[in-house]
XYZ file of C-alpha atoms in Angstrom:
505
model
C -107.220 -16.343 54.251
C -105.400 -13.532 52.407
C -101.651 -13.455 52.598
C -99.976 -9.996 51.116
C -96.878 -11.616 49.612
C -93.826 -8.904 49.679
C -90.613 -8.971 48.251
C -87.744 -6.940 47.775
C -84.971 -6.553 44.808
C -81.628 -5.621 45.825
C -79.242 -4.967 43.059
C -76.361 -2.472 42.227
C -73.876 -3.024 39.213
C -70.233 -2.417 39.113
C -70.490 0.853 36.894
C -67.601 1.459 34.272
C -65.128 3.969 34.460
C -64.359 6.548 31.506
C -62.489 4.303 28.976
C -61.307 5.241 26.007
C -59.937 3.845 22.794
C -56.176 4.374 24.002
C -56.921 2.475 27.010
C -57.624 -0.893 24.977
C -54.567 -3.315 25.814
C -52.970 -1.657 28.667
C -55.588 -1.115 31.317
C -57.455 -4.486 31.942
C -59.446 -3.104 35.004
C -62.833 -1.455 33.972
C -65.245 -0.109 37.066
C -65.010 2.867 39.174
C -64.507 1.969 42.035
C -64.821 5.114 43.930
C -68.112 5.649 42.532
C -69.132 2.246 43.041
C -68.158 2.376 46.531
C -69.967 6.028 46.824
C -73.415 4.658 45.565
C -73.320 1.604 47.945
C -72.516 3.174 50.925
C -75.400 6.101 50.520
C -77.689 3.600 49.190
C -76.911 1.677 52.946
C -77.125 4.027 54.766
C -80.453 5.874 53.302
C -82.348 2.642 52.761
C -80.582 -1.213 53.384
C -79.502 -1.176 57.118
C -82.647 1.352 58.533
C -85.247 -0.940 56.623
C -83.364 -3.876 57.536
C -83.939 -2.756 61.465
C -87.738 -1.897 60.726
C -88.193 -5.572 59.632
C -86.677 -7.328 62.043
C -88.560 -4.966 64.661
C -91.867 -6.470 62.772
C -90.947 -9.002 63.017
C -90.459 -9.464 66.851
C -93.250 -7.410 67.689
C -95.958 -9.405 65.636
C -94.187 -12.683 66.323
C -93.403 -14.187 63.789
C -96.198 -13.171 61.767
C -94.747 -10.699 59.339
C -92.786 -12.228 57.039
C -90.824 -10.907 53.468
C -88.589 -12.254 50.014
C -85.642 -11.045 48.849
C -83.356 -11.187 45.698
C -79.916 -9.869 46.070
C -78.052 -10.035 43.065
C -74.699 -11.392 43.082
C -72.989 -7.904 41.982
C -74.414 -5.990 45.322
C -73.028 -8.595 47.605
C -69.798 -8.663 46.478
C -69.914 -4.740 46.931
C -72.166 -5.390 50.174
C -69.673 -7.300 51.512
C -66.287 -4.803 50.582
C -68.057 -1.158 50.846
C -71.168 -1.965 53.353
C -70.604 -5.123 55.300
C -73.222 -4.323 57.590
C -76.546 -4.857 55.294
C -75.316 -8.193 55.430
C -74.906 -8.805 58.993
C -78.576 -7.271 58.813
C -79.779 -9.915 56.477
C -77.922 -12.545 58.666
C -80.336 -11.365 61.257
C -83.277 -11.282 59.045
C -82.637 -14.902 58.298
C -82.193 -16.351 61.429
C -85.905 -15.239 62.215
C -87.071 -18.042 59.925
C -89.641 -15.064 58.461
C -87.307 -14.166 55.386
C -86.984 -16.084 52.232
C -84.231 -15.328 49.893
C -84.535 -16.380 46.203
C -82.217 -17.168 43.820
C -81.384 -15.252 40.447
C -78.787 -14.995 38.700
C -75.019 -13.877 39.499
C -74.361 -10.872 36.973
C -77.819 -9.413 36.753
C -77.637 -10.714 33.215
C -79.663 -10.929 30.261
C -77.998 -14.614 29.175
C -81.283 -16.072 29.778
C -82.717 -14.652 26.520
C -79.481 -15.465 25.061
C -76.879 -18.481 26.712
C -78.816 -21.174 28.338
C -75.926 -23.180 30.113
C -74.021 -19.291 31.350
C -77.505 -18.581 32.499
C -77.983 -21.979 34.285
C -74.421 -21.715 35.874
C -75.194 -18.485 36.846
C -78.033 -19.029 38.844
C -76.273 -21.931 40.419
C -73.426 -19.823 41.568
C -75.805 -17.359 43.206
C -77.346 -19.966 44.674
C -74.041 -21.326 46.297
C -73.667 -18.127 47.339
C -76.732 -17.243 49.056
C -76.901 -20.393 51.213
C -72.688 -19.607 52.691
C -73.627 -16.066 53.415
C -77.120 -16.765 54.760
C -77.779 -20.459 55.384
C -81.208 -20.747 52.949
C -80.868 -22.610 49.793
C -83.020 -21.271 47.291
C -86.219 -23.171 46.162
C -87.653 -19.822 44.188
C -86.365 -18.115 41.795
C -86.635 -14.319 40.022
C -85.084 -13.391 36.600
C -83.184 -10.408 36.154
C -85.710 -7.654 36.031
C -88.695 -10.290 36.196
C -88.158 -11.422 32.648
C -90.093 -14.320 31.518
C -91.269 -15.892 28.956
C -92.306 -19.900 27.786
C -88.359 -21.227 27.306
C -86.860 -19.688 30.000
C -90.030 -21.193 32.351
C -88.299 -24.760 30.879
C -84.910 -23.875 32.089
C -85.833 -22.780 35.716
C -87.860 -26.249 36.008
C -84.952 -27.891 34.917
C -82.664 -26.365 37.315
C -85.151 -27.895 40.595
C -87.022 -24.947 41.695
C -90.472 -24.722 42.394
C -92.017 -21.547 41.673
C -90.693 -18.457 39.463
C -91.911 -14.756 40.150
C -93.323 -13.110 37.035
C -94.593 -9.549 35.910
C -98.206 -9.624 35.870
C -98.209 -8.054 32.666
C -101.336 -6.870 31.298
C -100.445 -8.508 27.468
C -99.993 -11.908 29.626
C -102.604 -12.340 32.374
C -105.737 -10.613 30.218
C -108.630 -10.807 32.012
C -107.560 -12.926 34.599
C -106.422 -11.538 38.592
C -102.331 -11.489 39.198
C -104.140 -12.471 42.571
C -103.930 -16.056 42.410
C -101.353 -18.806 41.879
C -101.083 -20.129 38.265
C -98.593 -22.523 36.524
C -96.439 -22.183 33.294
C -97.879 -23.286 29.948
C -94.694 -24.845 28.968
C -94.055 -26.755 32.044
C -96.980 -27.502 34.745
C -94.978 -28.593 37.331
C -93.562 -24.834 37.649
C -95.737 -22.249 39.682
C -95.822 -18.652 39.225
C -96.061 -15.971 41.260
C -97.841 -12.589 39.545
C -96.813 -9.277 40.547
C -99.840 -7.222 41.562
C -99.218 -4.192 39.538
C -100.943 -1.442 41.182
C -100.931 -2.079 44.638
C -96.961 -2.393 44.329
C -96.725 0.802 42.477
C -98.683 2.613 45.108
C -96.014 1.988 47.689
C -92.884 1.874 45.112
C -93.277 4.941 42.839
C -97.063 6.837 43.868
C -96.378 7.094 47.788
C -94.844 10.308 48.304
C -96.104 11.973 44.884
C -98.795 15.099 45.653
C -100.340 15.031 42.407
C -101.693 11.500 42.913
C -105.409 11.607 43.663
C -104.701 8.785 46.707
C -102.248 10.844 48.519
C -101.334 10.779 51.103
C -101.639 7.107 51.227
C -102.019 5.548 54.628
C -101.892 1.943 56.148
C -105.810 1.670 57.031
C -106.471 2.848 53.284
C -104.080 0.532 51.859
C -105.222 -2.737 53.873
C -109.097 -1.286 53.441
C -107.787 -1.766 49.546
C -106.807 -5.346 49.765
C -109.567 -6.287 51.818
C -111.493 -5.241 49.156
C -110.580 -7.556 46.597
C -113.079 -10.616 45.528
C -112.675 -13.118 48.960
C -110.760 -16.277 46.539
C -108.552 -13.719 45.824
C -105.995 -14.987 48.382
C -102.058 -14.052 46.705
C -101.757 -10.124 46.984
C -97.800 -10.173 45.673
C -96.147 -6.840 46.219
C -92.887 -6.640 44.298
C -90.364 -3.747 44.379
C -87.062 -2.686 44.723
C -85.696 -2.475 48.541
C -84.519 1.008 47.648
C -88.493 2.247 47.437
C -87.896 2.465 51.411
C -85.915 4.888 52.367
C -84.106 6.036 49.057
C -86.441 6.430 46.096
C -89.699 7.357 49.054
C -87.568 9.067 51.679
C -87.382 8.938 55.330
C -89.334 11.947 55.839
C -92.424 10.870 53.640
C -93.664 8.295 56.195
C -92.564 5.299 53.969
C -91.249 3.387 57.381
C -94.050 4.505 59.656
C -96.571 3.282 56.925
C -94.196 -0.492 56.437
C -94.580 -0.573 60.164
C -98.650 -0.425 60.659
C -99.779 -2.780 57.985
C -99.516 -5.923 60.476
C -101.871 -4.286 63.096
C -104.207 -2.913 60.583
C -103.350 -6.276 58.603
C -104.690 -8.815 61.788
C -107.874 -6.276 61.680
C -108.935 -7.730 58.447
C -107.829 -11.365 58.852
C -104.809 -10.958 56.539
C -101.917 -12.345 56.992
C -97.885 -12.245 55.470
C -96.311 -14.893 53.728
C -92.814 -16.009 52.136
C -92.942 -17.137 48.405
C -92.274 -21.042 49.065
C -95.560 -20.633 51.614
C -97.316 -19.205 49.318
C -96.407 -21.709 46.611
C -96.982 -24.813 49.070
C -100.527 -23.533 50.307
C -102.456 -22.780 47.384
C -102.935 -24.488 43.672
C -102.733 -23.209 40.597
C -105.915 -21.808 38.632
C -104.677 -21.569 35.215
C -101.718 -21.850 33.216
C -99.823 -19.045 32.029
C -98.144 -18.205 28.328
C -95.405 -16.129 27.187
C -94.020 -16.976 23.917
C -92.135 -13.658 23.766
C -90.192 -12.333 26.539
C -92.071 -10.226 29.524
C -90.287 -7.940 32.099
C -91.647 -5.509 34.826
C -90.020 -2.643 33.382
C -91.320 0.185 30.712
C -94.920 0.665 29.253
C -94.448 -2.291 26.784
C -93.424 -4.597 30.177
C -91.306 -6.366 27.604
C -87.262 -6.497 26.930
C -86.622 -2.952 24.876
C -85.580 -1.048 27.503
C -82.269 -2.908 27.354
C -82.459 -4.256 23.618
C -85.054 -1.935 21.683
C -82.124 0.060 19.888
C -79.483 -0.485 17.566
C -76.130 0.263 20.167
C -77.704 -2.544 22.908
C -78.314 -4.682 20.519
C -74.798 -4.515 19.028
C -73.289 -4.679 22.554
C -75.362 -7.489 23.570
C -74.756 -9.733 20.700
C -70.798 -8.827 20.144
C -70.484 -10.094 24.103
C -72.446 -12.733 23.755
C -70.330 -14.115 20.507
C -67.739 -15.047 22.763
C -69.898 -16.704 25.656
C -68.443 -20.207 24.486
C -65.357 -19.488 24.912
C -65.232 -17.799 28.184
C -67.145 -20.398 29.985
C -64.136 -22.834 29.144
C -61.909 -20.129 31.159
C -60.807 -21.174 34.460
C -58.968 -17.640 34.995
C -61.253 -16.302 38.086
C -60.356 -12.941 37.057
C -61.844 -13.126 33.423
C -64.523 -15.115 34.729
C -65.170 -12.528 37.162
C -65.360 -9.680 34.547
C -67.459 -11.207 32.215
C -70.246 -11.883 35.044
C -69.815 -8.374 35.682
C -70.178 -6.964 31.801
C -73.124 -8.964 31.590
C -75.471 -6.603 34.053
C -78.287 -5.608 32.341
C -77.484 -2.027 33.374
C -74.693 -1.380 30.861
C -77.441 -2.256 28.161
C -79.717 -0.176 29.458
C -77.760 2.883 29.779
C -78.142 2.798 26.501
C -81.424 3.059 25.697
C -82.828 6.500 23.789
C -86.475 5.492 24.999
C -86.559 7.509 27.829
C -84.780 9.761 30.540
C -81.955 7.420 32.212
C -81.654 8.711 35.915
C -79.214 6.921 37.351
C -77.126 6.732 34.241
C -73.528 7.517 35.195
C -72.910 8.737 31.308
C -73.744 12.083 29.643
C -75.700 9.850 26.613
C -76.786 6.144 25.531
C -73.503 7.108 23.116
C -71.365 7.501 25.709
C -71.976 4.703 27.234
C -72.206 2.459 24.106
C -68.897 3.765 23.223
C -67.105 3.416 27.029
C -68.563 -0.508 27.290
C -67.598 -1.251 23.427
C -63.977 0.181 24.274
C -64.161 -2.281 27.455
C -65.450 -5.398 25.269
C -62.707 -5.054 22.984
C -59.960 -5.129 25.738
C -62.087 -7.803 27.204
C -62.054 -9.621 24.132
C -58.277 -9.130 22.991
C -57.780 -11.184 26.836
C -60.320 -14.109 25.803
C -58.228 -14.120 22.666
C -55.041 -14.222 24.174
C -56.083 -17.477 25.997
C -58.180 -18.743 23.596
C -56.906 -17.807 19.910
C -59.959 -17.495 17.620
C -57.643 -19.822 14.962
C -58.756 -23.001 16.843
C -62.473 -23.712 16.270
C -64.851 -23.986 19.439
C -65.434 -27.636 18.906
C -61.695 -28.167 18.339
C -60.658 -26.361 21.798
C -63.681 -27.942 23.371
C -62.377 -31.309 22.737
C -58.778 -30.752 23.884
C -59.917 -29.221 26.801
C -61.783 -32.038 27.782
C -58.360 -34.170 26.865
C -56.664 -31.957 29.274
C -59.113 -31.994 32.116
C -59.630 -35.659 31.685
C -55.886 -36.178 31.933
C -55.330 -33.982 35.375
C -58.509 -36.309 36.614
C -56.429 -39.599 35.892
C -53.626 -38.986 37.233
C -55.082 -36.945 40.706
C -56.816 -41.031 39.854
C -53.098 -42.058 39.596
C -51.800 -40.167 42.856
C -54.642 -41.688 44.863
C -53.887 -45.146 43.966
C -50.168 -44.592 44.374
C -51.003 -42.971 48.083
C -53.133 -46.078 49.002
C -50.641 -48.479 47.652
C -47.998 -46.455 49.920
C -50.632 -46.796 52.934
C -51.002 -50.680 52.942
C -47.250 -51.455 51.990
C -45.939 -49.765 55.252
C -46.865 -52.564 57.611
C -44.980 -55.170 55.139
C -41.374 -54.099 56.059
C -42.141 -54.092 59.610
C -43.320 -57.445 59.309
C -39.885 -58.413 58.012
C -37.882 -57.458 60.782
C -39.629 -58.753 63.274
C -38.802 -62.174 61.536
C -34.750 -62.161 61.333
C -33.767 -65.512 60.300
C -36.573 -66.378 57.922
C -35.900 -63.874 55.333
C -33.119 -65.443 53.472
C -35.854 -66.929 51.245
C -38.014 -64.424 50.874
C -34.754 -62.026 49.662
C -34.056 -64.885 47.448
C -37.437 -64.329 45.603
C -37.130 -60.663 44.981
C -33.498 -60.538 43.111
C -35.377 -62.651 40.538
C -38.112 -60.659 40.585
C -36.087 -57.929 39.326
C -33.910 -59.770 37.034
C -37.090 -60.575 35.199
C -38.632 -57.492 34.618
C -35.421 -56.407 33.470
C -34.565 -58.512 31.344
C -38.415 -57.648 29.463
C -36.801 -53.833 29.374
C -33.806 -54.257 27.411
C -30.142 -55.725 27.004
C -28.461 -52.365 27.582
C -29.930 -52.554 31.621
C -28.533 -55.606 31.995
C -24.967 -54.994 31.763
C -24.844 -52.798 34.558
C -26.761 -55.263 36.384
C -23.798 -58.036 36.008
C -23.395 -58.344 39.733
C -26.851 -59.163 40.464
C -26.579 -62.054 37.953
C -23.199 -63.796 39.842
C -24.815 -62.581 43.323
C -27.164 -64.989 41.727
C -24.565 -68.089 42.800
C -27.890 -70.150 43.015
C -28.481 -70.436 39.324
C -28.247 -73.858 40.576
C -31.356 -72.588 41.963
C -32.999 -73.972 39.272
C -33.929 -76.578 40.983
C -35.117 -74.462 44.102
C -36.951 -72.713 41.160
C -39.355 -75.154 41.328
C -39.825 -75.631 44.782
C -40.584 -71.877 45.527
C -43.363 -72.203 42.515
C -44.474 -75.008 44.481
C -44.820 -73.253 47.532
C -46.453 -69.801 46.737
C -49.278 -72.105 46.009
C -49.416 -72.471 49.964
C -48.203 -69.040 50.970
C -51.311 -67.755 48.713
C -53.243 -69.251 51.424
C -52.333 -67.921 55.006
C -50.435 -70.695 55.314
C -47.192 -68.295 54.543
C -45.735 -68.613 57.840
C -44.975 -72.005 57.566
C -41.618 -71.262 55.828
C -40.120 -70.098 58.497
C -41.249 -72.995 60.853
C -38.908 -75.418 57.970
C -35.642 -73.785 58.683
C -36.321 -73.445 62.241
C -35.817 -77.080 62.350
């Protein structure tokens, strides 16, 4: 059986203000906020919360039977949840149908997979924390930023536990072969990927409302008619795009939710169904293996990584933040650590691209932009230096970090042992006054104690311990020194309360 496989990317950065040179060492905050907020509120309103409501009405309605993916970087649901609180609530919803998958990717919308395996690895794990508190799902797929793949990065997604990876469906990668199918990764087997079907996604995401395409209007018979189509083993029809294509980039008024909202009845006409990613990944084997040794994305002509490093000014960018990568992952400052996942969104890069026309670029030129997020990075690094000072080596600050962490974990090790020790003597000194007459002995004991270990310390001590030594009248005790050695033997055993029995008598 057929299973049309869709999923949606949700993802808005936290654009930079206008700063300027003077700006570097006095103003440590970066975004605009009131543009930020702007963009996320349209974009919900326009798009998020009325597709949101379309799905989950699918889902009711067909019972169950439609089902979708989503990615949501971490960026948009930190603004989500401040600017637009209700797409989340609607994703709540979505998930408590069981129908929606969400996926994991990484927390910035960064490019450190191509560049800092362990920031990309925590990364993804943070986002993955994330999604399962604010929807209850832990992730078991995951998408790169921008679909990027390639060979090594297929390695480091294994490693991290999941079990499938969404991929392109470039033309340079598949060949011949279908992006129809399941297939594994070259470099490691035991991960399954997921291709993008190029042209059936476009036709929703970018051709639906356009009048010059030969296939428009495009309606939900005609588009099912087309997947029916396809060769009968042909069973994985993945439609990939980003959420916005409903609502904000095809608007209300072209039909796009009308057309979302018959392709389960024409769908059940032609014995195709819907299907999550994991599903899909669990139900059918791979037919091949796939290999990218060079980086693949779902963006541009090439489908490669230029639009964000193709030029001299992202390249710059991208390597002078990633020089310091080391250093700020030994941060524990939440506030640097929060900026530097948010420099790292492959949209700063990509504003500056001089390939083509940048639509939602909130700068004049790729030079304006190089020169605002340059002026940020050097405030951003003058604060990494200020914590770190580039005059101790990595390895060096490395190690005495460690030093320090290992020393706060002995003595929380310390305060543990000291609260247990607290715990279980408490009962000892109620013991003793319960027994009155039999302590003399025991009191006896403990004066010595102390006299020992002092006299171990030093002389000095010891002087202004004189009375304790003539409180000591029993230094004839020397004799009753022996005895008590004779008798801890016994009081080892729990045969201790036989002292007091003596002197009873």
């Amino acid at each position: 059986m057929k299973n049309i496989c869709f999923y949606f990317q949700i993802h808005q950065p936290h654009r930079l203000k206008r700063y300027r040179f003077f700006n570097i060492g006095g103003d440590h905050y970066y975004y605009d906020d009131f543009a930020n907020e702007d963009f996320i509120q349209q974009v919900a309103e326009v798009s998020f919360v009325p597709a949101n409501r379309v799905i989950l009405d699918m889902i009711k309605e067909y019972k169950g039977k439609f089902k979708a993916a989503f990615s949501i970087s971490g960026v948009a649901l930190d603004q989500l949840e401040i600017y637009a609180p209700e797409v989340i609530d609607g994703f709540r919803e979505l998930a408590d149908t069981g129908c929606v998958e969400f996926l994991a990717e990484t927390q910035g919308h960064s490019l450190a997979s191509l560049i800092d395996p362990e920031g990309f690895k925590k990364q993804v794990k943070d986002h993955s924390d994330k999604i399962e508190s604010l929807f209850g799902q832990k992730p078991k797929v995951f998408r790169n930023t921008e679909l990027i793949f390639s060979d090594e990065i297929a390695e480091l997604v294994h490693e991290m536990g999941f079990i499938g990876m969404l991929t392109p469906g470039a033309k340079r990668t598949l060949g011949w072969k279908s992006p129809n199918y399941v297939y594994q990764s070259a470099a490691q087997p035991k991960l399954k990927l997921l291709m993008r079907n190029p042209k059936f996604s476009d036709d929703i995401a970018t051709r639906f409302s356009n009048y010059n395409w030969s296939e428009y209007p495009l309606t939900a018979d005609k588009f099912i008619n087309w997947i029916a189509a396809t060769p009968k083993e042909e069973q994985a029809i993945n439609l990939f795009m980003n959420y916005e294509a409903l609502g904000n980039f095809q608007k209300r008024s072209s039909g796009i939710f009308d057309f979302l909202k018959a392709l389960p009845r024409f769908a059940a006409e032609k014995n195709i169904g819907f299907a999550t990613p994991s599903e899909v990944l669990n139900t059918l084997k791979p037919v091949g293996s796939i290999s990218s040794m060079h980086p693949i994305s779902w963006v541009g002509e090439e489908r490669d990584v230029s639009p964000w490093l193709g030029n001299t000014l992202q390249q710059e960018a991208f390597h002078k933040l990633y020089e310091i990568a080391e250093r700020v992952n030994l941060s524990q400052s939440r506030r640097l650590i929060q900026d530097w996942i948010y420099l790292q969104s492959s949209d700063h890069f990509y504003y500056m691209g001089t390939k083509n026309d940048l639509p939602f670029s909130p700068f004049p030129s790729p030079y304006e932009a190089f020169n605002t997020y340059m002026n940020v990075l050097s405030d951003f690094k003058e604060r990494v230096e200020a914590e770190f000072p580039s005059s101790i080596e990595t390895e060096e600050l490395n190690a005495l970090l460690t030093t320090i962490h290992n020393q706060a974990d002995e003595i929380d090790r310390l305060e543990e042992t000291i609260k247990k020790l607290e715990t279980k003597g408490n009962p000892v000194p109620a013991a003793k006054e319960s027994k009155a007459a039999p302590k003399p002995k025991a009191a006896a004991s403990k004066p010595k104690a102390k006299l020992v270990a002092e006299k171990k310390v030093e002389v000095k001590p010891k002087a202004t311990e004189v009375k304790p030594k003539a409180e000591e009248k029993p230094k004839t005790t020397a004799t009753t020194k022996a005895k008590p050695a004779a008798k801890p033997k016994t009081e080892a055993k729990p045969k201790g309360e036989a002292k007091p029995k003596a002197t009873k008598k």
